[in-house]
Amino acid sequence: MSGTGVEVGVQSARSRALAVLRIRSRAVAVALLPAAVAVVLIAGGVTGRMSGGSWDVARGIVITVAVLVLLAAAGVALVVARSRPAVSPTVPIAEGSAPDLYRLVRDLADRLDVPAPSAIALTPDCDSWLEDRTHPAHGPPAEASGPASAKDGSNGVRDGRPGPRRQAPVAPVLVIGSPFLWWMRVGELRAVLAPVVAGTGPSAHPDIAAARRFIRGLDAAVAVSSAPGRGPLVRPVLGGVGWVTRLLLRSCRGHAGEMERGVAAAAAERAQAVDYGVRIVAQEQVGLAYAGWDRLLTKVALPAWRMGRWPSRLDAGVVSALTELSRRDRLAEGFASRLGERPACDLLEEPGSVDEAASLLAARLFHGGPAEQTPDWAPVAWQEYPDEVVDRKWRMDAARLHRVLDSLGVGHHGGSVTPDSEGPTLGRVLDHLTAETPGSGRPDSTETHPASAPESAREPAPVPSPAPEPDFGTSADAEEAADGDGPGGRLAAGLTAELAREEAAAPPRPAPTGQGPDDALWGDGMLPLFPMQPPRTGRELLADHVTALVCCAAVDTAGAAPGLDWLDGPSLLVDGERAKDLAPHVLSLVEDGDPIPLRGWLARLGVRPEKPVRLV
């Protein structure tokens, strides 16, 4: 470890912190300047040196301005002091539930010669950082006010005494990405956390800590002033507060950024001597864990979340996903051999309960689900995922597809609008999507050959009344599809409108019965904080629903089974193997109206499109 490099980084950060504090001092000086001028004028009037008509008028004006400026400054200072800085939503880890993890972090802090973090928390993301929670609003909740907090007595506000102890530096909270604990080995986790824990050293410097508190207070005040729902009298006042705090933030922005770079440089330099070789290998695991976590959320967790189920072992699923990746990808072959070493999740006393809490928080952050388990928001285990999520999702999509066909007046044969009496079939969709479109040279697949048609079909039939036009809503996809894009376009528009109606009719989520210190800082209106995917187009929805109907037909008539692929999500298993060639055949039908590839695929598997499928 180079002491010179660490000292340079700390000094650079300290100089920038002093620049931030000078901006704060200048703001205070500007607020006190009218009062100082008023004091001079009052003193001059008392001594008789500044008496007379003009001096009296000036004195009255300056005193009025000074009082107004002081009141405004006091209001801004009050809002900044009382505003609650935002904290990241995390799963707190008590020392009793992870003594080995706390011991590892403290040993690491001793090796780095820095203060140990005050607490540890987990976040459902592939990142780690230090977070300052020394604001009075972030104090320990009621359950923490037991013997330990009474013996500590470090918060002067809680026990009614003035707070000289409040100035003592409090180490920040160490936030660790939960996927790291399950995928990384103990040595790799220590190497990855070394530069993060090393940041507690510069954070303990009084000037840096004061500058950070000032900037967080300004940021919280801006959030308070921008919050909607204020009354007509409060809104102008908070608007002025917001203007002042934004001006101060703009003045501090450059210095604050350089200060944080200096802190990071000092922490990285200090951590050079700790497991340097292991850290190079561990950084590769960070990128791999991020790729596996992103794939698991978008391909596996998101379909379950959309159905009101949340996988309760997401972190354990990362290990399965990355193990599958190592099996498929030659570049990742060496990663699976690490699984014989001790995983970092062994540092937890109850890794299963921690994984469940992190999985629920991930669903809340990335999908906006409820904060607690409800009958409509239930956990699902990985062994139950194929039956509870995959099969159910396919049949729900198939049922929605047939409901839209009913609304379009489409029967089992293209020219029939009579109610479907034979049950929902895949052939109904195939016939509709291959029907003749304006300008196409394909024959209408719904025409009946005279030799094979029954006698009743040869006789003239009454002309049915046209079916009512379904309401496709006002979405761009619906308007584009309804302008003459053929049967597929109208069906895609109907699916888009049907999904919009289902989302609008969904009951609102119940408010959580209890909130922790983190949960109270971000409301339901802000969720999801990180949306997983953009809205799907009508064509994508149609392809997904046709695929679901094909899978239902394969399960019901050909002995296939729903399955879970750790990298691709819901999959169809045929003779125990994943069917990989279904998607291009479905796209040929949906985009080109060509059913031949899909019909050949169905014939090879023995799927019978004319047989009804079971729906939800």
Coordinates of C-alpha atoms in Angstrom, one line a residue:
M1 CA 0.0 0.0 0.0
S2 CA 1.4 3.4 -1.0
G3 CA 0.9 5.8 1.9
T4 CA 1.7 8.7 -0.4
G5 CA -1.0 7.8 -2.8
V6 CA -3.6 7.5 -0.1
E7 CA -2.5 10.8 1.4
V8 CA -2.8 12.6 -1.9
G9 CA -6.3 11.3 -2.5
V10 CA -7.4 12.3 1.0
Q11 CA -5.9 15.7 0.7
S12 CA -7.6 16.2 -2.7
A13 CA -10.9 15.2 -1.3
R14 CA -10.5 17.4 1.8
S15 CA -9.6 20.4 -0.3
R16 CA -12.8 19.9 -2.4
A17 CA -14.8 19.4 0.8
L18 CA -13.5 22.7 2.2
A19 CA -14.6 24.4 -1.1
V20 CA -18.1 23.0 -0.5
L21 CA -18.1 24.3 3.1
R22 CA -16.9 27.7 1.8
I23 CA -19.9 27.9 -0.4
R24 CA -22.1 27.2 2.6
S25 CA -20.3 29.9 4.6
R26 CA -20.8 32.4 1.7
A27 CA -24.5 31.6 1.6
V28 CA -24.7 32.3 5.4
A29 CA -22.8 35.5 4.9
V30 CA -25.1 36.7 2.2
A31 CA -28.1 36.0 4.5
L32 CA -26.5 37.9 7.3
L33 CA -25.3 40.9 5.3
P34 CA -28.5 42.9 5.4
A35 CA -28.7 42.3 9.2
A36 CA -25.1 43.5 9.6
V37 CA -25.9 46.7 7.6
A38 CA -29.0 47.2 9.7
V39 CA -26.9 46.9 12.9
V40 CA -24.5 49.5 11.6
L41 CA -27.3 51.9 10.8
I42 CA -29.0 51.3 14.2
A43 CA -25.6 51.9 15.9
G44 CA -25.1 55.1 13.9
G45 CA -28.6 56.3 14.9
V46 CA -28.0 55.6 18.6
T47 CA -24.7 57.5 18.5
G48 CA -26.2 60.4 16.5
R49 CA -23.8 60.0 13.6
M50 CA -26.5 58.8 11.2
S51 CA -29.6 60.7 12.2
G52 CA -31.9 62.7 10.1
G53 CA -34.8 62.1 7.6
S54 CA -32.9 60.2 4.9
W55 CA -31.0 58.1 7.4
D56 CA -34.2 57.1 9.2
V57 CA -35.8 56.1 5.9
A58 CA -32.8 54.1 4.9
R59 CA -32.6 52.5 8.4
G60 CA -36.3 51.4 8.2
I61 CA -35.9 49.9 4.7
V62 CA -32.7 48.0 5.6
I63 CA -34.2 46.7 8.8
T64 CA -37.3 45.4 7.0
V65 CA -35.1 43.8 4.3
A66 CA -32.9 42.3 7.0
V67 CA -35.8 40.8 8.8
L68 CA -37.3 39.3 5.6
V69 CA -33.9 37.9 4.5
L70 CA -33.4 36.4 7.9
L71 CA -36.8 34.8 7.9
A72 CA -36.3 33.4 4.4
A73 CA -32.8 32.1 5.4
A74 CA -34.2 30.5 8.5
G75 CA -37.0 28.9 6.5
V76 CA -34.5 27.5 4.0
A77 CA -32.2 26.3 6.8
L78 CA -35.2 24.6 8.6
V79 CA -36.2 22.8 5.4
V80 CA -32.7 21.6 4.7
A81 CA -32.2 20.5 8.3
R82 CA -35.5 18.7 8.6
S83 CA -35.6 17.1 5.1
R84 CA -35.0 13.4 5.2
P85 CA -32.2 12.3 2.8
A86 CA -33.1 9.4 0.6
V87 CA -31.6 6.0 1.4
S88 CA -31.4 3.0 -0.8
P89 CA -34.1 0.3 -0.2
T90 CA -32.2 -2.6 1.3
V91 CA -32.6 -5.7 3.5
P92 CA -30.9 -5.0 6.8
I93 CA -28.7 -7.8 8.2
A94 CA -28.4 -7.9 12.0
E95 CA -25.1 -9.0 13.4
G96 CA -26.8 -11.9 15.2
S97 CA -28.0 -13.3 11.8
A98 CA -24.6 -13.0 10.1
P99 CA -21.8 -13.1 12.7
D100 CA -19.3 -14.5 10.3
L101 CA -20.0 -11.8 7.7
Y102 CA -19.5 -9.1 10.3
R103 CA -16.3 -10.7 11.4
L104 CA -15.0 -10.8 7.9
V105 CA -15.8 -7.1 7.3
R106 CA -14.2 -6.1 10.6
D107 CA -11.1 -8.1 9.9
L108 CA -10.9 -6.5 6.5
A109 CA -11.2 -3.0 8.1
D110 CA -8.5 -3.9 10.6
R111 CA -6.2 -4.9 7.8
L112 CA -6.9 -1.7 6.0
D113 CA -6.6 0.4 9.2
V114 CA -9.9 2.1 8.7
P115 CA -13.1 2.2 10.8
A116 CA -15.4 -0.8 10.4
P117 CA -18.8 -0.1 8.8
S118 CA -21.6 0.5 11.4
A119 CA -24.0 -2.1 9.9
I120 CA -24.4 -4.3 6.8
A121 CA -27.4 -4.4 4.4
L122 CA -28.1 -6.2 1.2
T123 CA -29.5 -4.9 -2.0
P124 CA -31.0 -7.0 -4.9
D125 CA -28.4 -5.6 -7.4
C126 CA -24.8 -6.4 -8.5
D127 CA -23.1 -3.5 -6.7
S128 CA -21.7 -2.6 -3.4
W129 CA -21.2 0.8 -1.7
L130 CA -21.1 2.7 1.5
E131 CA -24.2 4.7 2.6
D132 CA -24.3 7.4 5.2
R133 CA -27.3 7.1 7.4
T134 CA -26.3 9.4 10.2
H135 CA -29.2 11.8 9.7
P136 CA -31.6 11.9 12.8
A137 CA -34.4 10.7 10.6
H138 CA -32.4 7.6 9.8
G139 CA -31.9 6.7 13.4
P140 CA -32.6 3.1 14.6
P141 CA -36.3 2.1 14.7
A142 CA -38.1 1.3 17.9
E143 CA -36.8 -2.2 18.1
A144 CA -33.2 -0.9 18.2
S145 CA -33.9 1.2 21.3
G146 CA -33.1 -1.7 23.6
P147 CA -30.2 -2.2 25.9
A148 CA -27.6 -1.7 23.2
S149 CA -28.9 1.7 22.3
A150 CA -29.4 2.7 25.9
K151 CA -25.9 1.8 26.7
D152 CA -24.5 3.5 23.7
G153 CA -26.4 6.8 24.2
S154 CA -24.7 8.3 21.1
N155 CA -27.8 10.2 19.9
G156 CA -28.2 13.2 22.1
V157 CA -31.7 14.0 20.6
R158 CA -33.3 10.8 21.7
D159 CA -32.4 11.0 25.4
G160 CA -33.1 14.8 25.6
R161 CA -29.6 15.9 26.1
P162 CA -27.8 18.4 23.8
G163 CA -25.7 16.5 21.2
P164 CA -22.0 17.1 21.4
R165 CA -21.7 13.3 20.8
R166 CA -23.6 13.9 17.6
Q167 CA -20.3 15.3 16.2
A168 CA -18.5 12.0 16.7
P169 CA -18.0 10.4 13.3
V170 CA -20.3 7.5 12.7
A171 CA -19.2 4.9 10.1
P172 CA -21.5 4.4 7.1
V173 CA -23.5 1.3 6.4
L174 CA -22.0 -1.3 4.0
V175 CA -24.5 -2.2 1.3
I176 CA -23.6 -5.5 -0.5
G177 CA -25.3 -6.9 -3.6
S178 CA -27.1 -10.0 -2.7
P179 CA -26.1 -11.9 -5.9
F180 CA -22.5 -11.6 -4.8
L181 CA -23.1 -13.6 -1.7
W182 CA -24.5 -16.6 -3.5
W183 CA -22.2 -16.6 -6.6
M184 CA -18.9 -15.5 -5.1
R185 CA -16.6 -17.5 -2.8
V186 CA -15.6 -16.1 0.5
G187 CA -12.1 -15.0 -0.7
E188 CA -13.6 -13.4 -3.8
L189 CA -16.1 -11.5 -1.7
R190 CA -13.4 -10.2 0.6
A191 CA -11.4 -9.0 -2.4
V192 CA -14.3 -7.2 -3.9
L193 CA -15.3 -5.5 -0.7
A194 CA -11.8 -4.3 0.1
P195 CA -11.9 -1.0 -1.8
V196 CA -15.5 -0.4 -0.6
V197 CA -14.6 -0.9 3.1
A198 CA -11.5 1.2 2.6
G199 CA -13.8 4.2 1.9
T200 CA -14.7 4.4 5.5
G201 CA -11.3 6.0 6.2
P202 CA -11.9 9.2 4.2
S203 CA -15.5 9.2 5.2
A204 CA -14.5 9.7 8.8
H205 CA -12.7 13.0 8.1
P206 CA -14.7 15.8 9.7
D207 CA -14.5 18.1 6.7
I208 CA -15.6 15.4 4.2
A209 CA -18.4 14.3 6.5
A210 CA -19.7 17.8 6.9
A211 CA -19.6 18.5 3.2
R212 CA -21.5 15.3 2.5
R213 CA -24.1 16.1 5.1
F214 CA -24.6 19.6 3.5
I215 CA -25.0 18.2 0.0
R216 CA -27.4 15.5 1.1
G217 CA -29.5 18.1 3.0
L218 CA -29.7 20.3 -0.1
D219 CA -30.7 17.3 -2.2
A220 CA -33.4 16.3 0.2
A221 CA -34.7 19.9 0.3
V222 CA -35.0 19.9 -3.4
A223 CA -37.0 16.7 -3.3
V224 CA -39.3 18.2 -0.6
S225 CA -39.9 21.4 -2.6
S226 CA -40.6 19.4 -5.8
A227 CA -43.1 17.0 -4.1
P228 CA -46.7 17.3 -5.6
G229 CA -49.8 17.7 -3.6
R230 CA -48.9 21.0 -1.8
G231 CA -51.5 23.6 -1.0
P232 CA -51.8 26.9 -2.8
L233 CA -50.1 28.8 0.2
V234 CA -47.3 26.3 0.7
R235 CA -46.4 25.8 -2.9
P236 CA -44.9 29.4 -3.5
V237 CA -42.9 29.1 -0.3
L238 CA -41.4 25.8 -1.2
G239 CA -40.8 27.0 -4.7
G240 CA -38.6 29.7 -3.3
V241 CA -36.8 27.2 -1.1
G242 CA -36.3 24.9 -4.1
W243 CA -34.8 27.8 -6.1
V244 CA -32.3 28.6 -3.4
T245 CA -31.3 25.0 -2.8
R246 CA -30.9 24.3 -6.5
L247 CA -28.7 27.3 -6.8
L248 CA -26.5 26.0 -4.0
L249 CA -26.4 22.5 -5.5
R250 CA -25.2 23.9 -8.8
S251 CA -22.5 25.8 -7.1
C252 CA -21.4 22.7 -5.2
R253 CA -21.7 20.1 -8.0
G254 CA -18.2 20.3 -9.4
H255 CA -16.5 20.3 -6.0
A256 CA -18.7 17.5 -4.8
G257 CA -17.8 15.3 -7.8
E258 CA -14.1 15.9 -7.4
M259 CA -14.4 15.2 -3.6
E260 CA -16.0 11.8 -4.3
R261 CA -13.3 11.0 -6.9
G262 CA -10.6 11.8 -4.4
V263 CA -12.3 9.5 -1.8
A264 CA -12.5 6.7 -4.3
A265 CA -8.9 7.1 -5.3
A266 CA -7.7 7.0 -1.7
A267 CA -9.8 3.9 -1.0
A268 CA -8.6 2.1 -4.1
E269 CA -5.0 2.9 -3.3
R270 CA -5.4 1.7 0.3
A271 CA -6.9 -1.6 -0.8
Q272 CA -4.1 -2.4 -3.2
A273 CA -2.2 -4.6 -0.7
V274 CA -5.3 -6.7 0.2
D275 CA -5.8 -9.8 -1.9
Y276 CA -4.8 -8.0 -5.1
G277 CA -4.4 -11.1 -7.2
V278 CA -7.7 -12.5 -6.0
R279 CA -9.5 -9.2 -6.7
I280 CA -8.5 -9.3 -10.4
V281 CA -10.2 -12.7 -10.7
A282 CA -13.1 -11.5 -8.5
Q283 CA -13.8 -8.6 -10.9
E284 CA -14.5 -11.1 -13.6
Q285 CA -17.0 -12.7 -11.4
V286 CA -18.7 -9.3 -10.8
G287 CA -19.3 -9.0 -14.6
L288 CA -20.5 -12.5 -14.9
A289 CA -22.9 -12.2 -11.9
Y290 CA -24.3 -9.0 -13.4
A291 CA -25.0 -10.8 -16.7
G292 CA -26.6 -13.7 -15.0
W293 CA -28.7 -11.5 -12.6
D294 CA -30.0 -9.4 -15.5
R295 CA -30.9 -12.5 -17.5
L296 CA -32.6 -14.1 -14.6
L297 CA -34.8 -11.1 -13.8
T298 CA -35.8 -10.4 -17.4
K299 CA -36.4 -13.9 -18.6
V300 CA -37.4 -15.9 -15.5
A301 CA -38.6 -13.5 -12.8
L302 CA -40.6 -11.1 -14.9
P303 CA -43.1 -13.6 -16.3
A304 CA -43.8 -14.7 -12.7
W305 CA -44.2 -11.2 -11.4
R306 CA -46.7 -10.3 -14.2
M307 CA -48.8 -13.3 -12.9
G308 CA -48.8 -12.2 -9.3
R309 CA -46.1 -14.7 -8.2
W310 CA -42.6 -13.9 -7.1
P311 CA -39.8 -16.4 -7.1
S312 CA -38.6 -16.7 -3.5
R313 CA -35.0 -17.8 -4.2
L314 CA -33.7 -15.4 -6.8
D315 CA -30.2 -15.4 -5.5
A316 CA -30.0 -19.1 -5.6
G317 CA -31.3 -19.0 -9.1
V318 CA -28.3 -16.9 -10.1
V319 CA -26.0 -19.8 -9.3
S320 CA -28.2 -22.1 -11.4
A321 CA -28.3 -19.6 -14.3
L322 CA -24.5 -19.0 -14.3
T323 CA -23.8 -22.7 -13.9
E324 CA -26.0 -23.3 -17.0
L325 CA -24.1 -20.5 -18.8
S326 CA -20.8 -22.2 -17.9
R327 CA -22.1 -25.4 -19.4
R328 CA -23.1 -23.8 -22.7
D329 CA -20.3 -21.3 -23.1
R330 CA -16.7 -22.4 -23.5
L331 CA -15.6 -19.0 -22.2
A332 CA -17.3 -19.7 -18.9
E333 CA -16.1 -23.3 -18.5
G334 CA -13.7 -22.5 -15.7
F335 CA -16.3 -20.7 -13.6
A336 CA -18.2 -23.9 -12.6
S337 CA -15.1 -25.4 -11.0
R338 CA -15.3 -22.7 -8.3
L339 CA -18.5 -24.1 -7.0
G340 CA -16.6 -26.6 -4.9
E341 CA -15.2 -23.8 -2.7
R342 CA -17.1 -22.3 0.2
P343 CA -19.8 -19.8 -1.0
A344 CA -20.1 -16.4 0.6
C345 CA -23.7 -17.1 1.5
D346 CA -22.4 -19.6 4.2
L347 CA -21.5 -16.5 6.2
L348 CA -25.3 -16.0 6.9
E349 CA -27.0 -18.0 9.6
E350 CA -30.2 -18.3 7.6
P351 CA -29.5 -17.8 3.9
G352 CA -32.9 -19.0 2.8
S353 CA -34.8 -16.3 4.7
V354 CA -32.4 -13.6 3.6
D355 CA -32.8 -14.7 0.0
E356 CA -36.5 -14.6 0.3
A357 CA -36.4 -11.0 1.7
A358 CA -34.1 -9.9 -1.1
S359 CA -36.3 -11.6 -3.7
L360 CA -39.4 -9.8 -2.4
L361 CA -37.5 -6.5 -2.5
A362 CA -36.3 -7.1 -6.0
A363 CA -39.9 -7.7 -7.1
R364 CA -40.9 -4.5 -5.5
L365 CA -38.1 -2.5 -7.1
F366 CA -38.1 -3.9 -10.6
H367 CA -41.8 -4.6 -11.0
G368 CA -43.7 -2.5 -8.4
G369 CA -45.2 -5.4 -6.5
P370 CA -46.6 -5.2 -3.0
A371 CA -44.3 -4.9 -0.1
E372 CA -45.6 -8.0 1.6
Q373 CA -47.1 -11.4 0.8
T374 CA -50.8 -11.4 -0.1
P375 CA -53.2 -14.0 -1.6
D376 CA -52.7 -12.3 -5.0
W377 CA -48.9 -11.9 -4.5
A378 CA -47.6 -15.3 -3.4
P379 CA -44.1 -16.8 -3.5
V380 CA -43.2 -19.6 -5.8
A381 CA -40.4 -22.1 -5.4
W382 CA -38.2 -23.1 -8.3
Q383 CA -39.5 -26.7 -8.4
E384 CA -43.0 -25.4 -8.7
Y385 CA -42.2 -22.8 -11.4
P386 CA -43.0 -24.9 -14.5
D387 CA -46.5 -25.8 -13.2
E388 CA -47.4 -22.7 -11.3
V389 CA -46.0 -20.1 -13.7
V390 CA -45.1 -21.5 -17.1
D391 CA -48.1 -23.7 -17.7
R392 CA -50.5 -21.2 -16.1
K393 CA -49.0 -18.3 -18.2
W394 CA -49.4 -20.2 -21.4
R395 CA -53.0 -21.1 -20.7
M396 CA -53.9 -17.5 -19.6
D397 CA -52.3 -16.2 -22.8
A398 CA -54.2 -18.8 -24.9
A399 CA -57.5 -17.9 -23.2
R400 CA -56.9 -14.2 -23.9
L401 CA -56.1 -14.9 -27.5
H402 CA -59.4 -16.8 -28.0
R403 CA -61.3 -14.1 -26.2
V404 CA -60.0 -11.6 -28.7
L405 CA -60.9 -13.9 -31.5
D406 CA -64.5 -14.1 -30.1
S407 CA -64.6 -10.3 -30.0
L408 CA -63.6 -10.2 -33.7
G409 CA -66.3 -12.7 -34.5
V410 CA -63.9 -15.4 -35.7
G411 CA -65.1 -19.0 -35.6
H412 CA -63.2 -22.2 -36.4
H413 CA -63.5 -21.5 -40.1
G414 CA -62.6 -18.2 -41.6
G415 CA -66.0 -17.3 -43.0
S416 CA -68.0 -18.3 -39.9
V417 CA -69.0 -16.0 -37.1
T418 CA -71.1 -18.5 -35.3
P419 CA -70.2 -19.1 -31.7
D420 CA -67.4 -21.7 -31.2
S421 CA -69.0 -25.0 -30.3
E422 CA -65.9 -27.2 -30.6
G423 CA -63.7 -25.5 -27.9
P424 CA -60.6 -23.4 -28.3
T425 CA -58.2 -24.9 -30.8
L426 CA -54.9 -24.0 -32.4
G427 CA -56.4 -24.6 -35.8
R428 CA -58.7 -21.6 -35.3
V429 CA -55.7 -19.3 -34.9
L430 CA -53.9 -20.8 -37.8
D431 CA -56.9 -20.4 -40.1
H432 CA -57.4 -16.8 -39.1
L433 CA -53.8 -15.8 -39.5
T434 CA -53.5 -17.4 -43.0
A435 CA -56.7 -15.9 -44.3
E436 CA -56.4 -14.0 -47.5
T437 CA -55.5 -10.4 -47.0
P438 CA -56.1 -7.5 -49.5
G439 CA -53.4 -7.7 -52.2
S440 CA -52.0 -11.1 -51.3
G441 CA -52.0 -14.0 -53.8
R442 CA -52.5 -16.7 -51.2
P443 CA -55.8 -18.6 -51.4
D444 CA -58.1 -18.2 -48.5
S445 CA -57.4 -21.1 -46.2
T446 CA -61.0 -21.1 -45.0
E447 CA -62.5 -22.1 -48.3
T448 CA -63.9 -25.6 -48.2
H449 CA -63.2 -28.0 -51.0
P450 CA -66.5 -29.2 -52.6
A451 CA -65.5 -32.9 -52.5
S452 CA -64.7 -32.9 -48.8
A453 CA -67.4 -30.5 -47.6
P454 CA -70.5 -31.9 -45.8
E455 CA -73.9 -31.7 -47.4
S456 CA -75.0 -28.9 -45.1
A457 CA -72.0 -26.8 -46.2
R458 CA -72.9 -27.2 -49.9
E459 CA -76.3 -25.7 -49.4
P460 CA -76.6 -21.9 -49.5
A461 CA -76.3 -20.5 -46.0
P462 CA -77.9 -17.3 -44.9
V463 CA -75.6 -14.3 -44.9
P464 CA -74.7 -13.5 -41.3
S465 CA -74.8 -10.0 -40.0
P466 CA -71.4 -8.4 -39.6
A467 CA -69.8 -8.7 -36.2
P468 CA -69.5 -5.6 -34.2
E469 CA -66.2 -3.8 -34.4
P470 CA -64.2 -4.4 -31.3
D471 CA -62.9 -1.4 -29.3
F472 CA -59.1 -1.3 -29.9
G473 CA -58.5 1.7 -27.7
T474 CA -56.3 4.6 -28.7
S475 CA -52.8 3.1 -28.5
A476 CA -50.5 3.6 -31.4
D477 CA -50.2 -0.1 -32.1
A478 CA -54.0 -0.5 -32.2
E479 CA -54.4 2.4 -34.6
E480 CA -51.6 1.2 -36.9
A481 CA -52.9 -2.3 -36.9
A482 CA -56.5 -1.3 -37.5
D483 CA -55.7 0.7 -40.6
G484 CA -55.6 -2.4 -42.8
D485 CA -52.7 -4.6 -41.7
G486 CA -54.6 -7.8 -42.2
P487 CA -55.9 -10.4 -39.8
G488 CA -52.7 -10.5 -37.8
G489 CA -52.7 -6.7 -37.4
R490 CA -56.3 -6.7 -36.1
L491 CA -55.6 -9.5 -33.8
A492 CA -52.5 -7.8 -32.4
A493 CA -54.6 -4.6 -31.9
G494 CA -57.2 -6.6 -30.0
L495 CA -54.6 -8.2 -27.8
T496 CA -53.1 -4.7 -27.0
A497 CA -56.5 -3.4 -26.1
E498 CA -57.4 -6.4 -24.0
L499 CA -54.2 -6.2 -22.0
A500 CA -54.8 -2.5 -21.4
R501 CA -58.3 -3.2 -20.2
E502 CA -57.0 -5.9 -17.8
E503 CA -54.4 -3.6 -16.4
A504 CA -56.9 -0.8 -15.9
A505 CA -59.4 -3.2 -14.2
A506 CA -56.7 -4.6 -11.8
P507 CA -57.4 -3.7 -8.2
P508 CA -55.0 -1.3 -6.6
R509 CA -52.3 -2.8 -4.4
P510 CA -53.0 -2.7 -0.7
A511 CA -50.8 -0.4 1.4
P512 CA -48.3 -2.2 3.5
T513 CA -49.2 -2.7 7.1
G514 CA -45.8 -1.7 8.4
Q515 CA -42.8 0.0 6.9
G516 CA -39.2 0.0 7.9
P517 CA -36.9 3.0 7.8
D518 CA -36.0 2.3 4.2
D519 CA -39.6 1.7 3.0
A520 CA -40.9 5.0 4.2
L521 CA -38.7 6.9 1.9
W522 CA -40.1 5.8 -1.4
G523 CA -43.9 5.4 -2.0
D524 CA -45.9 3.2 -4.3
G525 CA -46.2 6.1 -6.8
M526 CA -42.4 5.8 -7.5
L527 CA -42.4 2.1 -8.2
P528 CA -41.1 0.4 -10.1
L529 CA -37.8 2.3 -9.7
F530 CA -36.1 0.3 -12.4
P531 CA -38.6 -0.9 -15.0
M532 CA -37.4 -4.2 -16.5
Q533 CA -38.6 -3.9 -20.1
P534 CA -40.3 -1.3 -22.4
P535 CA -43.9 -1.9 -23.4
R536 CA -44.3 -4.7 -25.9
T537 CA -45.6 -4.0 -29.4
G538 CA -48.7 -5.5 -30.8
R539 CA -46.7 -7.9 -33.0
E540 CA -44.6 -9.1 -30.1
L541 CA -47.8 -9.7 -28.0
L542 CA -49.3 -11.7 -30.9
A543 CA -46.2 -13.8 -31.3
D544 CA -46.1 -14.5 -27.5
H545 CA -49.7 -15.5 -27.4
V546 CA -49.5 -17.7 -30.5
T547 CA -46.4 -19.4 -29.0
A548 CA -48.3 -19.9 -25.7
L549 CA -51.2 -21.6 -27.6
V550 CA -48.8 -23.8 -29.5
C551 CA -47.2 -24.9 -26.3
C552 CA -50.6 -25.6 -24.7
A553 CA -51.5 -27.8 -27.7
A554 CA -48.2 -29.6 -27.5
V555 CA -48.7 -30.3 -23.8
D556 CA -52.3 -31.5 -24.2
T557 CA -52.0 -33.6 -27.4
A558 CA -48.3 -34.6 -27.8
G559 CA -47.1 -35.3 -24.3
A560 CA -44.8 -32.3 -24.0
A561 CA -44.2 -30.6 -20.7
P562 CA -43.6 -27.0 -19.4
G563 CA -40.1 -26.4 -18.3
L564 CA -37.8 -23.7 -16.9
D565 CA -34.6 -22.7 -18.7
W566 CA -32.4 -20.6 -16.5
L567 CA -31.2 -18.4 -19.3
D568 CA -34.3 -18.2 -21.5
G569 CA -37.2 -18.5 -19.1
P570 CA -40.3 -20.5 -19.8
S571 CA -39.6 -23.3 -22.3
L572 CA -41.3 -26.3 -23.9
L573 CA -39.8 -29.7 -23.1
V574 CA -40.2 -32.4 -25.7
D575 CA -38.9 -35.8 -24.6
G576 CA -37.0 -34.0 -21.8
E577 CA -35.2 -31.7 -24.2
R578 CA -35.9 -28.0 -24.8
A579 CA -37.7 -27.2 -28.1
K580 CA -35.4 -24.5 -29.5
D581 CA -36.8 -24.1 -33.0
L582 CA -40.3 -22.9 -32.3
A583 CA -39.8 -19.2 -32.3
P584 CA -38.8 -18.7 -36.0
H585 CA -41.8 -20.8 -37.1
V586 CA -44.2 -18.7 -35.1
L587 CA -42.7 -15.5 -36.5
S588 CA -43.2 -16.8 -40.0
L589 CA -46.8 -17.2 -39.3
V590 CA -47.3 -13.9 -37.5
E591 CA -45.2 -11.7 -39.7
D592 CA -45.5 -13.3 -43.1
G593 CA -48.8 -15.3 -42.8
D594 CA -46.9 -18.4 -43.8
P595 CA -48.2 -21.4 -41.8
I596 CA -46.1 -24.1 -43.6
P597 CA -43.1 -24.1 -41.3
L598 CA -45.2 -24.2 -38.1
R599 CA -47.5 -26.9 -39.5
G600 CA -44.5 -29.0 -40.4
W601 CA -43.1 -28.5 -36.9
L602 CA -46.4 -29.6 -35.4
A603 CA -46.6 -32.6 -37.6
R604 CA -43.1 -33.8 -36.5
L605 CA -44.0 -33.6 -32.9
G606 CA -47.5 -35.1 -33.3
V607 CA -49.4 -32.0 -32.2
R608 CA -53.0 -32.0 -33.4
P609 CA -54.2 -28.4 -34.0
E610 CA -57.8 -29.4 -34.3
K611 CA -58.0 -30.7 -30.8
P612 CA -59.3 -28.3 -28.1
V613 CA -56.8 -27.2 -25.5
R614 CA -57.4 -26.7 -21.8
L615 CA -57.5 -23.0 -20.8
V616 CA -57.4 -21.3 -17.4

